[in-house]
């Protein structure tokens, strides 16, 4: 397994992985029309090219057997008021292909994420996770995050409640 930073050359691979893992995670528990709207807005070669070339975004890709099977993205910017820690940075996206769940890959990726986040000078890592995503919430608790509040995530036309979690770096 290798973990490396993504570049613009990875846009098509990242777009496909991001779209597929998002659909796989949330399609069964959401309206198809909201899902379609979200996929169209968030994923595609133009969107992921913009992210991969944005100096405020760090994209990490996990490769296994020549395939990209997981990714994470850090994003500098505004944090919600409930994030009290100094110098916050957002863990914006964190997705592992289903066949790799429960096999330790996510732990390796979060270790690299925290190292990269620390290298930016950040002191606090925060994220939003859907209140109805118990596996991810359990994973983040296991990784030292605590629940610090909530914020709204507009999924298509559906305003959903995300738990906000944070941990010191
Ligand atoms: C979230 C994710 C990265 C975690 O990686 P993982 O390899 O599945 O994580 P782990 O198996 O190490 O840990 C998950 C924990 O949740 C537990 N769990 C599994 N299903 C659960 C459920 N329905 N309710 C509560 N806990 C659950 C597991 O038992 C495990 O805890 P344990 O190690 O103490 O037994 C991965 O599941 C994933 O990519 N999911 C889809 C995308 C996603 O939801 N991303 C997060 C967006 S914010």
Coordinates of C-alpha atoms and ligand atoms in Angstrom, one line a residue:
X1 CA 0.0 0.0 0.0
X2 CA 1.3 3.5 -0.8
X3 CA -0.1 6.8 0.2
X4 CA 0.8 9.8 -2.0
X5 CA -0.3 13.3 -2.7
X6 CA -2.6 13.7 -5.7
X7 CA -1.8 15.9 -8.7
X8 CA -3.9 17.3 -11.6
X9 CA -3.0 14.1 -13.5
X10 CA -5.2 12.1 -11.0
X11 CA -8.4 14.1 -11.7
X12 CA -10.3 11.4 -13.6
X13 CA -9.3 8.6 -11.2
X14 CA -10.2 10.8 -8.2
X15 CA -13.5 11.9 -9.7
X16 CA -14.6 8.3 -10.3
X17 CA -13.5 7.1 -6.9
X18 CA -15.1 10.0 -5.1
X19 CA -18.3 9.6 -7.0
X20 CA -18.5 5.8 -6.5
X21 CA -17.6 5.9 -2.7
X22 CA -20.1 8.7 -2.0
X23 CA -22.9 6.8 -3.9
X24 CA -22.0 3.5 -2.2
X25 CA -22.1 5.2 1.3
X26 CA -25.2 7.3 1.1
X27 CA -27.5 6.1 -1.8
X28 CA -29.5 3.6 0.3
X29 CA -30.4 6.3 2.9
X30 CA -31.2 9.3 0.7
X31 CA -33.6 10.4 -2.0
X32 CA -32.3 9.6 -5.5
X33 CA -33.0 13.1 -6.8
X34 CA -30.9 14.7 -4.0
X35 CA -28.1 12.1 -4.7
X36 CA -28.2 12.9 -8.4
X37 CA -28.0 16.7 -7.7
X38 CA -25.1 16.2 -5.3
X39 CA -23.1 14.0 -7.6
X40 CA -23.5 16.4 -10.5
X41 CA -22.3 19.4 -8.4
X42 CA -19.5 17.7 -6.5
X43 CA -17.8 15.2 -8.8
X44 CA -16.3 15.3 -12.3
X45 CA -13.0 16.0 -13.9
X46 CA -13.4 19.8 -13.8
X47 CA -14.3 19.8 -10.1
X48 CA -11.5 17.4 -9.0
X49 CA -9.0 19.2 -11.2
X50 CA -9.8 22.4 -9.4
X51 CA -9.4 20.7 -6.0
X52 CA -6.1 19.1 -7.0
X53 CA -4.6 22.4 -8.1
X54 CA -6.0 24.5 -5.2
X55 CA -3.2 25.4 -2.8
X56 CA -5.7 25.4 0.1
X57 CA -6.5 21.7 -0.5
X58 CA -4.3 18.7 0.2
X59 CA -5.4 15.5 -1.5
X60 CA -4.0 12.1 -0.4
X61 CA -4.5 9.0 -2.5
X62 CA -4.1 5.4 -1.3
X63 CA -2.9 2.9 -3.9
X64 CA -3.1 -0.9 -3.6
X65 CA -2.2 -3.3 -6.4
X66 CA -2.0 -0.4 -8.9
X67 CA -5.5 0.9 -8.0
X68 CA -6.5 4.0 -6.1
X69 CA -8.8 2.5 -3.3
X70 CA -9.1 5.4 -0.8
X71 CA -8.6 9.2 -0.6
X72 CA -8.7 12.0 1.9
X73 CA -8.7 15.8 1.5
X74 CA -7.7 18.5 3.9
X75 CA -9.1 22.0 3.3
X76 CA -7.9 25.3 4.8
X77 CA -10.6 27.8 5.5
X78 CA -13.3 28.8 7.9
X79 CA -14.2 26.5 10.8
X80 CA -17.6 26.5 12.6
X81 CA -17.8 28.4 15.9
X82 CA -18.1 25.1 17.9
X83 CA -14.5 24.3 16.9
X84 CA -12.6 26.0 19.7
X85 CA -9.1 24.6 19.2
X86 CA -6.3 26.8 17.8
X87 CA -5.3 26.9 14.1
X88 CA -8.0 24.6 12.8
X89 CA -7.9 22.7 9.4
X90 CA -10.8 20.7 8.0
X91 CA -10.7 17.0 7.2
X92 CA -13.0 17.6 4.3
X93 CA -13.4 14.2 2.8
X94 CA -12.3 10.7 3.9
X95 CA -13.4 7.7 1.9
X96 CA -12.2 4.1 1.7
X97 CA -13.5 1.6 -0.9
X98 CA -15.9 -0.8 0.8
X99 CA -13.7 -3.9 0.2
X100 CA -11.0 -2.2 2.4
X101 CA -13.2 -1.4 5.3
X102 CA -12.2 -3.0 8.6
X103 CA -8.7 -3.9 7.4
X104 CA -6.6 -1.1 8.8
X105 CA -6.2 1.0 5.7
X106 CA -8.3 3.8 7.2
X107 CA -6.0 3.9 10.2
X108 CA -2.9 4.2 7.9
X109 CA -4.6 7.0 6.0
X110 CA -5.7 9.0 9.1
X111 CA -2.1 8.8 10.4
X112 CA -0.9 10.3 7.2
X113 CA -3.7 12.9 7.3
X114 CA -2.7 14.1 10.8
X115 CA 1.0 14.3 9.8
X116 CA 0.1 16.4 6.7
X117 CA -2.3 18.5 8.7
X118 CA 0.4 19.2 11.3
X119 CA 2.9 20.1 8.5
X120 CA 0.6 22.9 7.4
X121 CA 1.0 24.5 10.8
X122 CA -2.5 23.6 11.9
X123 CA -3.1 22.6 15.5
X124 CA -6.6 21.3 15.4
X125 CA -8.2 18.9 12.9
X126 CA -12.0 19.1 12.5
X127 CA -14.7 17.4 10.4
X128 CA -18.4 17.2 9.8
X129 CA -19.9 13.7 9.7
X130 CA -23.6 12.9 9.0
X131 CA -25.4 12.1 12.2
X132 CA -26.7 8.9 10.5
X133 CA -23.3 7.6 9.6
X134 CA -22.5 5.5 12.7
X135 CA -19.5 3.6 11.3
X136 CA -17.7 6.8 10.5
X137 CA -18.6 8.4 13.8
X138 CA -17.3 5.3 15.6
X139 CA -14.1 5.3 13.5
X140 CA -13.4 9.0 14.3
X141 CA -14.0 8.5 18.1
X142 CA -11.5 5.6 17.9
X143 CA -9.0 8.1 16.3
X144 CA -9.2 10.6 19.1
X145 CA -11.9 13.0 17.8
X146 CA -14.6 14.2 20.1
X147 CA -18.1 15.5 19.3
X148 CA -18.0 19.3 19.6
X149 CA -21.3 20.4 18.0
X150 CA -23.2 20.3 14.8
X151 CA -23.7 22.1 11.5
X152 CA -26.0 21.9 8.5
X153 CA -24.8 20.1 5.3
X154 CA -27.0 20.8 2.2
X155 CA -27.3 17.5 0.4
X156 CA -29.0 18.2 -2.9
X157 CA -32.1 20.0 -1.6
X158 CA -32.0 18.3 1.8
X159 CA -30.5 20.2 4.8
X160 CA -28.9 17.5 6.9
X161 CA -27.4 17.6 10.4
X162 CA -23.7 16.8 10.5
X163 CA -22.0 16.1 13.9
X164 CA -18.8 18.3 14.1
X165 CA -15.9 16.5 15.6
X166 CA -12.4 17.7 16.4
X167 CA -9.0 16.6 17.8
X168 CA -5.8 18.4 18.6
X169 CA -2.8 17.7 16.3
Ligands
LIG1 C1 -15.4 5.7 7.7 C2 -14.3 4.7 7.2 C3 -13.2 5.5 6.6 C4 -13.8 4.0 8.5 O1 -12.9 3.0 8.0 P1 -13.1 1.5 8.5 O2 -12.0 0.7 8.0 O3 -14.5 1.1 8.1 O4 -13.0 1.7 10.1 P2 -12.8 0.6 11.2 O5 -13.4 -0.7 10.8 O6 -11.4 0.6 11.7 O7 -13.6 1.3 12.4 C5 -15.0 1.4 12.3 C6 -15.6 1.1 13.6 O8 -17.0 1.2 13.5 C7 -17.6 0.1 14.0 N1 -18.9 -0.1 13.3 C8 -19.1 -0.7 12.2 N2 -20.4 -0.6 11.8 C9 -21.0 0.2 12.8 C10 -22.3 0.6 13.0 N3 -23.3 0.4 12.2 N4 -22.6 1.4 14.1 C11 -21.6 1.7 15.0 N5 -20.3 1.3 14.8 C12 -20.0 0.5 13.7 C13 -16.7 -1.0 13.8 O9 -16.9 -2.1 14.6 C14 -15.4 -0.3 14.1 O10 -15.1 -0.2 15.5 P3 -14.1 -1.3 16.2 O11 -12.8 -1.3 15.5 O12 -14.0 -0.8 17.6 O13 -14.8 -2.6 16.1 C15 -14.9 3.7 6.2 O14 -15.9 2.9 6.8 C16 -15.5 4.4 5.0 O15 -14.8 4.8 4.1 N6 -16.9 4.5 5.0 C17 -17.6 5.1 3.9 C18 -17.2 6.6 3.7 C19 -17.5 7.4 4.9 O16 -18.5 7.2 5.6 N7 -16.6 8.4 5.1 C20 -16.7 9.3 6.1 C21 -17.4 10.5 5.7 S1 -17.4 11.8 6.9

